[in-house]
Short mmCIF file of C-alpha atoms and ligand atoms in Angstrom, two decimals:
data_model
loop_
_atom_site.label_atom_id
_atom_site.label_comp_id
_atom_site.label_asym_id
_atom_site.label_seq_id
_atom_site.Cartn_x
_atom_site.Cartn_y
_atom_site.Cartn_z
CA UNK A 1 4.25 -1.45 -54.05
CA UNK A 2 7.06 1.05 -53.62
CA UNK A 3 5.13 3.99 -54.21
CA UNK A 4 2.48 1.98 -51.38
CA UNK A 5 5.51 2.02 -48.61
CA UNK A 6 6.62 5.53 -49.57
CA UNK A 7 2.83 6.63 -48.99
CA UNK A 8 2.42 4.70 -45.51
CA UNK A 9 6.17 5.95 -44.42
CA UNK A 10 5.28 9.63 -45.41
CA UNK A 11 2.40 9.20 -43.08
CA UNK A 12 4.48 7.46 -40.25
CA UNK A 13 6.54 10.05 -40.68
CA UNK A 14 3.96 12.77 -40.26
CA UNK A 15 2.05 11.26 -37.64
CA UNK A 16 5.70 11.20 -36.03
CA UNK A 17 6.01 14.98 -36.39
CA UNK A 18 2.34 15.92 -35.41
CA UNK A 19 2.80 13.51 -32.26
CA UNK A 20 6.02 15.21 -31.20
CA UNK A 21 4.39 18.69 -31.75
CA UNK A 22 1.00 18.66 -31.22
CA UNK A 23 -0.80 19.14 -27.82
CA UNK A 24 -1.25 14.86 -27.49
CA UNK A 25 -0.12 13.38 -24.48
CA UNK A 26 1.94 10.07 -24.47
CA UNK A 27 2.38 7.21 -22.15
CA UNK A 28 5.84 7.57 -22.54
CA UNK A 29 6.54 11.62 -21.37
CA UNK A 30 8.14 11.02 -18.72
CA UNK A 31 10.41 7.77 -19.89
CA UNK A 32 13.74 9.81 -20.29
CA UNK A 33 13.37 12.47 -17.96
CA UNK A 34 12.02 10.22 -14.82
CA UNK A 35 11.84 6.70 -14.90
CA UNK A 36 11.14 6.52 -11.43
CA UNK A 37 7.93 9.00 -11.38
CA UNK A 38 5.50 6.33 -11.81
CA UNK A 39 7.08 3.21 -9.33
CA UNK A 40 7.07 5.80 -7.14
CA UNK A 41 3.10 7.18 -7.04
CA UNK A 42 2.34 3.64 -7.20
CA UNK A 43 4.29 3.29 -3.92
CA UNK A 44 2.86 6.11 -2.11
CA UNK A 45 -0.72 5.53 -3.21
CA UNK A 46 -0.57 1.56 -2.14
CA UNK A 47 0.72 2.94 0.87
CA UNK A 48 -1.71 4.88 1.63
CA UNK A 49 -4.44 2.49 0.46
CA UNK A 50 -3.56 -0.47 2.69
CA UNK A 51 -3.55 2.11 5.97
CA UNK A 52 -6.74 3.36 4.77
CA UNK A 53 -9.19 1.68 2.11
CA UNK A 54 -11.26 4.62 1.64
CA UNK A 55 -8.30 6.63 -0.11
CA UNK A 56 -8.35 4.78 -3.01
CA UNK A 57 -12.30 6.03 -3.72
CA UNK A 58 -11.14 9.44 -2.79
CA UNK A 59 -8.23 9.88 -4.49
CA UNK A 60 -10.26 8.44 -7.55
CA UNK A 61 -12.68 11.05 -6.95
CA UNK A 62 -10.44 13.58 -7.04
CA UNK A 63 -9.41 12.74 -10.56
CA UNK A 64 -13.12 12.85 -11.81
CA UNK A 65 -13.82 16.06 -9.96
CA UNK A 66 -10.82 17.91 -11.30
CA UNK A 67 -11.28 16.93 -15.35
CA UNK A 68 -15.20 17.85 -15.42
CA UNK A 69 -14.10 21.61 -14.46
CA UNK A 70 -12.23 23.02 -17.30
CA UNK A 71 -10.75 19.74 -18.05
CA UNK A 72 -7.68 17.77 -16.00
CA UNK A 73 -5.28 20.63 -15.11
CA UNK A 74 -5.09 20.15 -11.31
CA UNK A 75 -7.57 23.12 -10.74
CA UNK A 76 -9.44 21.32 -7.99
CA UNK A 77 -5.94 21.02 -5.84
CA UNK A 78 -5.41 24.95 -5.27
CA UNK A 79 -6.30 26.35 -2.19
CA UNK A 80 -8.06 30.06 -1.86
CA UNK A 81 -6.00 32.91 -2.58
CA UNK A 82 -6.60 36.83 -2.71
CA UNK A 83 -7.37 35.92 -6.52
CA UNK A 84 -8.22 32.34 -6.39
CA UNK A 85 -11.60 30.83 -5.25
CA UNK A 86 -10.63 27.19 -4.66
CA UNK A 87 -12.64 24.45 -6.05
CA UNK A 88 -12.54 23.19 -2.77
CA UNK A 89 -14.99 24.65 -1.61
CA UNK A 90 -17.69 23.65 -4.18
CA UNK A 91 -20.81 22.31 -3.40
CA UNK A 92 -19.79 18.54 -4.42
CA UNK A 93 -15.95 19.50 -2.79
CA UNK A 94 -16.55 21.06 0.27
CA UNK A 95 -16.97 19.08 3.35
CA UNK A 96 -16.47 16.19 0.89
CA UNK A 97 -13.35 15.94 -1.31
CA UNK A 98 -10.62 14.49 0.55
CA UNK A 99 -6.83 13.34 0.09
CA UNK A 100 -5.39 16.17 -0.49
CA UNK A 101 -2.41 15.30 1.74
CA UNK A 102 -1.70 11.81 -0.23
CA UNK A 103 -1.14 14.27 -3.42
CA UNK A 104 1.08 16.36 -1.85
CA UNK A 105 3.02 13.60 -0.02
CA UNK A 106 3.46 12.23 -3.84
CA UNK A 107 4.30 15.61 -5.41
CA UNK A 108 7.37 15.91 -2.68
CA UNK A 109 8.54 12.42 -2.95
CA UNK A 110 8.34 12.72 -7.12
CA UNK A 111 10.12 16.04 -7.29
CA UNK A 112 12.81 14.46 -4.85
CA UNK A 113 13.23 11.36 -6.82
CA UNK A 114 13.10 13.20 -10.46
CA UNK A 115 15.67 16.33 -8.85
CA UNK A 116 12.98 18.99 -9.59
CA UNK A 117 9.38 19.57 -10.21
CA UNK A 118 9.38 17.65 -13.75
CA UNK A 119 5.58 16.28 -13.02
CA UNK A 120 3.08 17.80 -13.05
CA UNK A 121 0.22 17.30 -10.39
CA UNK A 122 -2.64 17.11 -12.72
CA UNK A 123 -0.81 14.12 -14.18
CA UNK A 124 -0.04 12.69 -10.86
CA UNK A 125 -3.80 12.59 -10.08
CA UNK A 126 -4.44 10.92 -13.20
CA UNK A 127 -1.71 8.00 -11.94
CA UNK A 128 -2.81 7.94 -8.69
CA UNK A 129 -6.32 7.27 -9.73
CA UNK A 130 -5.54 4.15 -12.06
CA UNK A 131 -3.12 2.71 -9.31
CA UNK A 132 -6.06 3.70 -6.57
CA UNK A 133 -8.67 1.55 -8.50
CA UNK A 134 -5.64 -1.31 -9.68
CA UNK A 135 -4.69 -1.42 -5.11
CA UNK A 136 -8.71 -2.62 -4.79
CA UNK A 137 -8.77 -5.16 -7.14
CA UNK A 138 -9.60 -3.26 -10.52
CA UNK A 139 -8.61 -3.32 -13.50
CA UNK A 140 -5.03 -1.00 -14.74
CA UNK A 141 -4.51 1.45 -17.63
CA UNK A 142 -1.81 2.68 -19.64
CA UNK A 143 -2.36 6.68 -18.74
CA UNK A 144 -1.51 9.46 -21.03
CA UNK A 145 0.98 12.02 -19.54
CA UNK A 146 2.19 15.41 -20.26
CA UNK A 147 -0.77 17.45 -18.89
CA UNK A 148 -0.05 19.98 -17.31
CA UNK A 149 -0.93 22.07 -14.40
CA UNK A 150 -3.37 25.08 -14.46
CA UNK A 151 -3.00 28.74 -12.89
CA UNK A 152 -6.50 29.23 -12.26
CA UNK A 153 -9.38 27.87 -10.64
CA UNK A 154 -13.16 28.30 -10.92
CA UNK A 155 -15.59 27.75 -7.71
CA UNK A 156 -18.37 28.70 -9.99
CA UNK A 157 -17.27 25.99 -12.56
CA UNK A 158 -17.03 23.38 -10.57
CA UNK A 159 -20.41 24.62 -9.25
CA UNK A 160 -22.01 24.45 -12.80
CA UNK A 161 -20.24 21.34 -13.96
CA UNK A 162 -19.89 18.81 -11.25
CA UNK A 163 -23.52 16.73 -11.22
CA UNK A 164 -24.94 16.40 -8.22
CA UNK A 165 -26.63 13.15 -6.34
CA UNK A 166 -29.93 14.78 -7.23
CA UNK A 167 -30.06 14.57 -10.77
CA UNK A 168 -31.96 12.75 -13.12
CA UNK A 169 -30.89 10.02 -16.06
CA UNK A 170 -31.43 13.22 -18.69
CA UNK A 171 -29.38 15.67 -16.34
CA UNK A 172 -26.57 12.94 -16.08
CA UNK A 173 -26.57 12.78 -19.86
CA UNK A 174 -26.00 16.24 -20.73
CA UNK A 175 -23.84 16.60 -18.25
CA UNK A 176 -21.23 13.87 -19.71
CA UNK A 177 -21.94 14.73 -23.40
CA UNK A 178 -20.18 18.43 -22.30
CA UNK A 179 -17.37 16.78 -21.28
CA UNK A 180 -17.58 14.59 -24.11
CA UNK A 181 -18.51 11.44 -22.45
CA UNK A 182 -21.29 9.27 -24.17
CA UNK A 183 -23.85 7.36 -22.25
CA UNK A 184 -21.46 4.37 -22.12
CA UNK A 185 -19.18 6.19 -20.32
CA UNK A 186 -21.40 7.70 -17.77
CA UNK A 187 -22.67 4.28 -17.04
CA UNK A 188 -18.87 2.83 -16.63
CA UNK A 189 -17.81 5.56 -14.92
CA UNK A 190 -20.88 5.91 -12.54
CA UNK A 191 -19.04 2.58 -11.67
CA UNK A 192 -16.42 4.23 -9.62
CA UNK A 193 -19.33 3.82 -6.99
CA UNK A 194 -18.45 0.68 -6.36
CA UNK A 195 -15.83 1.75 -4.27
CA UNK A 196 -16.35 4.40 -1.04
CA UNK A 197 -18.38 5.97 1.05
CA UNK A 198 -21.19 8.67 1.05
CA UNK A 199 -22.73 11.03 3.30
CA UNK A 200 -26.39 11.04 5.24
CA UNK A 201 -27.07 14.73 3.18
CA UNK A 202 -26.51 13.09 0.31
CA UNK A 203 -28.70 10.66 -0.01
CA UNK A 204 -31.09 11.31 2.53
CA UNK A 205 -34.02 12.07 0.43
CA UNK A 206 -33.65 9.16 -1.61
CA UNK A 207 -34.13 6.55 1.51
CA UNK A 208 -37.32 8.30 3.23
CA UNK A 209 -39.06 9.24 0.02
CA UNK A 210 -38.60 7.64 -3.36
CA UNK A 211 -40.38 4.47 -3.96
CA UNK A 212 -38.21 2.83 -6.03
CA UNK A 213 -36.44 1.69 -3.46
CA UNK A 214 -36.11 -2.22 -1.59
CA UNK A 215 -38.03 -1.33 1.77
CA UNK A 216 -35.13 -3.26 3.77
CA UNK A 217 -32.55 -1.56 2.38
CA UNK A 218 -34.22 1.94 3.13
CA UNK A 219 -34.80 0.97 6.78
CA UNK A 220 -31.25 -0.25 7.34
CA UNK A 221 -29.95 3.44 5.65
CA UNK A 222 -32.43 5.27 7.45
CA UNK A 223 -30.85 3.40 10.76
CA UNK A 224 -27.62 5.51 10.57
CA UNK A 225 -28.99 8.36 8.47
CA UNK A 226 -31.90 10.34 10.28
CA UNK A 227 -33.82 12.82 8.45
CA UNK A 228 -32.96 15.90 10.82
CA UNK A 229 -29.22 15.98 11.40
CA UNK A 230 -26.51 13.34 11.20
CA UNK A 231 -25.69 14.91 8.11
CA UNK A 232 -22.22 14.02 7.53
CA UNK A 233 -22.79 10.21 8.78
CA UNK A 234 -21.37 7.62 6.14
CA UNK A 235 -22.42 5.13 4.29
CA UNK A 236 -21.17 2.59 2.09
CA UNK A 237 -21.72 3.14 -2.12
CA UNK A 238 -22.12 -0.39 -2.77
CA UNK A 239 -21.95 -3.39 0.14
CA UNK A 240 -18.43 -3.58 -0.81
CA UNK A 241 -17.31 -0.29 -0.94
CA UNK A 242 -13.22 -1.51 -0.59
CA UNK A 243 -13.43 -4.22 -3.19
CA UNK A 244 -13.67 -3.15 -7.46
CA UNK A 245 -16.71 -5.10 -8.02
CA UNK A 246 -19.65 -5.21 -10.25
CA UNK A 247 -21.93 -5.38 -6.60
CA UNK A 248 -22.37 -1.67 -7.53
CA UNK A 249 -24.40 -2.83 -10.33
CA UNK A 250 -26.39 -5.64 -8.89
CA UNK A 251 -27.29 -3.14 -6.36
CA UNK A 252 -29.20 -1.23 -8.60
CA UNK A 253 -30.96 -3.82 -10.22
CA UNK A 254 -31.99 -4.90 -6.80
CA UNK A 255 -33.43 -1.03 -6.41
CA UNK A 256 -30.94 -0.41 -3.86
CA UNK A 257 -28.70 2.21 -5.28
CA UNK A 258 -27.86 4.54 -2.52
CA UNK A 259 -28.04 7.83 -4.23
CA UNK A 260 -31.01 9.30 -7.05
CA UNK A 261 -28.19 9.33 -9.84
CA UNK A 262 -26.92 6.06 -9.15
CA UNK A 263 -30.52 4.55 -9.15
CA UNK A 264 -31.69 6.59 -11.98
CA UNK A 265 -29.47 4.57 -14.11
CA UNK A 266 -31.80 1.33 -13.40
CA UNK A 267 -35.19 3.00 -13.35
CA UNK A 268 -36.98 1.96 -16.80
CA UNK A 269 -34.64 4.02 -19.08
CA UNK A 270 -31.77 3.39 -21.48
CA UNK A 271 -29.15 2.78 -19.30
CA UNK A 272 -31.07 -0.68 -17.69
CA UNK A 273 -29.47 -3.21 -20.03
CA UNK A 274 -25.97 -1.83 -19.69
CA UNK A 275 -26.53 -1.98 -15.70
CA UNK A 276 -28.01 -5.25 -16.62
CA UNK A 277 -24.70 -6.02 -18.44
CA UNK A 278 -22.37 -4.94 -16.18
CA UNK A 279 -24.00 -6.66 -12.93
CA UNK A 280 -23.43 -9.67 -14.62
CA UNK A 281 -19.84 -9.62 -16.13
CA UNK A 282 -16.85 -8.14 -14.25
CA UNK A 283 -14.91 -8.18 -17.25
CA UNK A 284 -17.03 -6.41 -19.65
CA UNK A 285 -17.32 -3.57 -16.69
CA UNK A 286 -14.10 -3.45 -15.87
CA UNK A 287 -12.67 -3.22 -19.43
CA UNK A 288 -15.53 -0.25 -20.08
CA UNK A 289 -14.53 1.43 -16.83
CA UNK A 290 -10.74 1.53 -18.29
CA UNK A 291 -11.74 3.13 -21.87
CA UNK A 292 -13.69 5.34 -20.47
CA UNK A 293 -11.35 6.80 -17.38
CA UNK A 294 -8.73 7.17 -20.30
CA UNK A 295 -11.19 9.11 -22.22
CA UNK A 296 -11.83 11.26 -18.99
CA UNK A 297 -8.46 11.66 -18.08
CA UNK A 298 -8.14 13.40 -21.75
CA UNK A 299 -10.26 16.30 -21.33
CA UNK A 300 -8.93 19.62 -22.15
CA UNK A 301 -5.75 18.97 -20.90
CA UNK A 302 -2.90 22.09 -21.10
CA UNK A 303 -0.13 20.88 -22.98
CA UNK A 304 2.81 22.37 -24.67
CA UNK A 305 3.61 26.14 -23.41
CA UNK A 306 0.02 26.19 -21.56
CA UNK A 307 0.21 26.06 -17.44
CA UNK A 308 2.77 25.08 -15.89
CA UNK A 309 4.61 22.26 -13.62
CA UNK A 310 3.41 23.42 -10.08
CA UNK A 311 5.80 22.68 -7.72
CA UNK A 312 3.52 23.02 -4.56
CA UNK A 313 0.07 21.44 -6.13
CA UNK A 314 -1.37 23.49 -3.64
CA UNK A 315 -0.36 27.10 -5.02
CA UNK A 316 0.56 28.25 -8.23
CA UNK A 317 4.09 28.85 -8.95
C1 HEM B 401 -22.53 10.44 -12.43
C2 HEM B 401 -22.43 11.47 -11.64
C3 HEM B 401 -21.91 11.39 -10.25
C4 HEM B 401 -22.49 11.90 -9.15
C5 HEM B 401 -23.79 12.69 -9.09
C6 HEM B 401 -21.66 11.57 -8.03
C7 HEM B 401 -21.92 11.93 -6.73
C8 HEM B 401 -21.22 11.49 -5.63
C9 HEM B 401 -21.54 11.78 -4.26
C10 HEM B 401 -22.70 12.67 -3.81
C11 HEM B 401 -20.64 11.16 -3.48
C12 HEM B 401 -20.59 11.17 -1.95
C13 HEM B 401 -19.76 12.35 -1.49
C14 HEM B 401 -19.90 12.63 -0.01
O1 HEM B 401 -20.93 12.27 0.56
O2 HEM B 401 -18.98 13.22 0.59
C15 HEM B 401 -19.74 10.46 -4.35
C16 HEM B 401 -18.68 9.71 -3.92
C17 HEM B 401 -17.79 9.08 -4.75
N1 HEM B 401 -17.75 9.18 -6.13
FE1 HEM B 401 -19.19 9.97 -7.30
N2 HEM B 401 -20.59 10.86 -8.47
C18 HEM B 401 -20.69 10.73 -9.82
C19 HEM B 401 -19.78 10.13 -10.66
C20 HEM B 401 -18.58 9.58 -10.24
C21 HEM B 401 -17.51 9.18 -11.11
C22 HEM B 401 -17.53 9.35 -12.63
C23 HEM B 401 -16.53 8.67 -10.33
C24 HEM B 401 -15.19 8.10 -10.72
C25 HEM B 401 -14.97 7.47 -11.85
C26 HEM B 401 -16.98 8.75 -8.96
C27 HEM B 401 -16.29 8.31 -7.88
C28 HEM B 401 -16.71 8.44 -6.57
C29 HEM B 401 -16.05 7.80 -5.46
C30 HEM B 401 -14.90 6.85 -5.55
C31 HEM B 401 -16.72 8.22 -4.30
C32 HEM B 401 -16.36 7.87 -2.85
C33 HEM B 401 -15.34 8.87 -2.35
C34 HEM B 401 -14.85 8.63 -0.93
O3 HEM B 401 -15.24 7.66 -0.28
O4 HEM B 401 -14.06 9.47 -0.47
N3 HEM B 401 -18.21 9.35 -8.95
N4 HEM B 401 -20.10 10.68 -5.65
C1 NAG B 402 -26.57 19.51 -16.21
O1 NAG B 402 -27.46 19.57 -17.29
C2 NAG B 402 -28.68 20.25 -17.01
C3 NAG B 402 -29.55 20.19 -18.25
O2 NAG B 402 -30.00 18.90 -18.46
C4 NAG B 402 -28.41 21.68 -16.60
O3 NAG B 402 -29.62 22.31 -16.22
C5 NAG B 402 -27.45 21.68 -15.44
O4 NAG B 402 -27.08 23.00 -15.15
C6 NAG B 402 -26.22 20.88 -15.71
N1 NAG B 402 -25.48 20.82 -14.48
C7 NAG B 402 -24.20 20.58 -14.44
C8 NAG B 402 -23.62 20.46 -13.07
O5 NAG B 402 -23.52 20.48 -15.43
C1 NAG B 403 -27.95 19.22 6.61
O1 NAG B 403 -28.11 19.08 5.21
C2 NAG B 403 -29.26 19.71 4.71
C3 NAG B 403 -29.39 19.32 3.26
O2 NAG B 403 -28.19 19.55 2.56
C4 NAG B 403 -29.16 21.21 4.95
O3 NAG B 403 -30.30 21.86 4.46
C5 NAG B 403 -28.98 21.48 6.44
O4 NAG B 403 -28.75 22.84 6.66
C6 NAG B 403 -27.82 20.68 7.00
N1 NAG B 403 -27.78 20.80 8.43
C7 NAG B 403 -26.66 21.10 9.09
C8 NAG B 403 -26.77 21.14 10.59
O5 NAG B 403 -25.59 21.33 8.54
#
């Protein structure tokens, strides 16, 4: 019995030290130094949400599209320099990514209320995502913290690691399983289409020539999205495209997935009884979606002496 306790309390004790020392992150990181870091994201992104719906799938996006290239360091946010090639101007970013100016409206009003640049922004994307998706109705997450923020950036990564619209259920796969994310978790997180908005060029294809489509729902897509121009015309993800709800899911049973890799994951393959699943129970969904944007929001993150705490999220320091 006492040798039992002084076993466990040796390894409480050495889980203690590893914690403290090793390159984890913790919900807690910013506790002592600024209390007030996370109140106040979850002020400016509800802010922002209420004047404008569509930021909350954006700046959810913007979490997802900065951990799949080189993991969730805040690349995505820097802007082209003599020696940096923003992300920004990626296939999947350019013309597309968007709230930018909500992150660095956050990043001033952080620094200001912590009395210096204490968080970093690849963390502050990670927040702003969880309170984005809590704002429409979702479900919330305790985040890790301490990432922080990267001096680089890669064009051609986020090239060869973002998936595109047009890929299929095998593509999608191995795609996630790089990143570490199972086929659970690319299901879940495909989820995050049941909030915002697409463009005509993204989809286009899929509504005048796949046949695994509803006919009505085609015509009413091809109404606003013509197949010579119009590119950048929008178009809701999922019939409620403000709301966190499984109608995402039911949409794709239905055949009406709006792009090829959301419909791919209802098509005859492995994925169908997980859509099946989720379409049916909110819960179940929205507890998956959690787990797994926790699991994404741990990807390769710099910790320790690695990066740095940018204090424009725009430019490195
Ligand atoms: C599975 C692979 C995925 C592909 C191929 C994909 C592709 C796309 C495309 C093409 C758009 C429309 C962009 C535009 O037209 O400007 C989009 C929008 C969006 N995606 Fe994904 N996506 C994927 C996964 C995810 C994940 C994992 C999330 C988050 C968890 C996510 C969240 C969103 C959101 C919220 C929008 C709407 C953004 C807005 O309205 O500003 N996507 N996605
Ligand atoms: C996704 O995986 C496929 C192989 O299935 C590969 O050809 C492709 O380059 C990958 N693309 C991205 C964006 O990771
Ligand atoms: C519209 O999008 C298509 C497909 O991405 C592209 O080939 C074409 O050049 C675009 N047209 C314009 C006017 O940008």
């Amino acid at each position: 019995m006492a040798s039992g306790s002084y076993f466990f309390s040796t390894i409480l004790l050495f889980s203690f030290v590893t914690m403290a020392f090793s390159d984890s992150l913790s919900p807690f990181y910013y506790q002592r130094v600024c209390p007030q870091a996370l109140p106040t994201i979850r002020r400016i992104v509800f802010n922002a949400v209420r004047q404008e719906c569509r930021m909350g799938a954006s700046l959810l996006r913007l979490h997802f599209h900065d951990c799949f290239v080189n993991g969730c360091d805040a690349s995505i946010l820097l802007d082209s320099t003599s020696t940096i090639d923003s992300e920004k101007n990626s296939l999947a970013n350019d013309n597309s990514a968007r709230g930018f100016e909500v992150i660095d409206r956050i990043k001033s009003a952080v620094d200001n209320v912590c009395n210096g640049p204490v968080v970093s922004c690849a963390d502050i994307l990670a927040v702003a995502a969880r309170d984005s998706v809590f704002a429409l109705g979702g479900p919330s997450w305790t985040v890790q913290l301490g990432r922080r923020d990267s001096t680089t950036a890669s064009r051609t990564d986020a090239d060869n690691n973002l998936p595109s619209p047009f890929m299929d259920l095998r593509a999608l796969i191995d795609n996630f399983s790089k990143q570490g994310l199972d086929v659970k978790d690319l299901v879940a997180l495909s989820g995050g289409h049941t909030l915002g908005l697409a463009q005509c060029r993204t989809f286009r294809d899929r509504i005048y020539k796949e046949t695994n489509i509803d006919q009505g729902f085609a015509a009413q897509r091809q109404a606003t999205c013509p197949q010579v121009g119009g590119n950048s015309t929008l178009a809701p993800l999922d019939p409620s495209p403000a709301y966190f709800d499984t109608r995402y899911f039911g949409n794709l049973v239905m055949n009406k997935g709006l792009l090829h890799s959301d419909q791919v994951l209802f098509n005859g393959g492995q994925t169908d009884n997980l859509v099946n699943t989720y379409s049916q129970n909110i819960r179940v969904f929205a507890n998956d979606f959690a787990q797994s944007m926790i699991k994404m929001g741990n990807i390769k993150p710099l910790t320790g002496n690695n990066g740095q705490i940018r204090v424009n999220c725009r430019n490195v320091n």
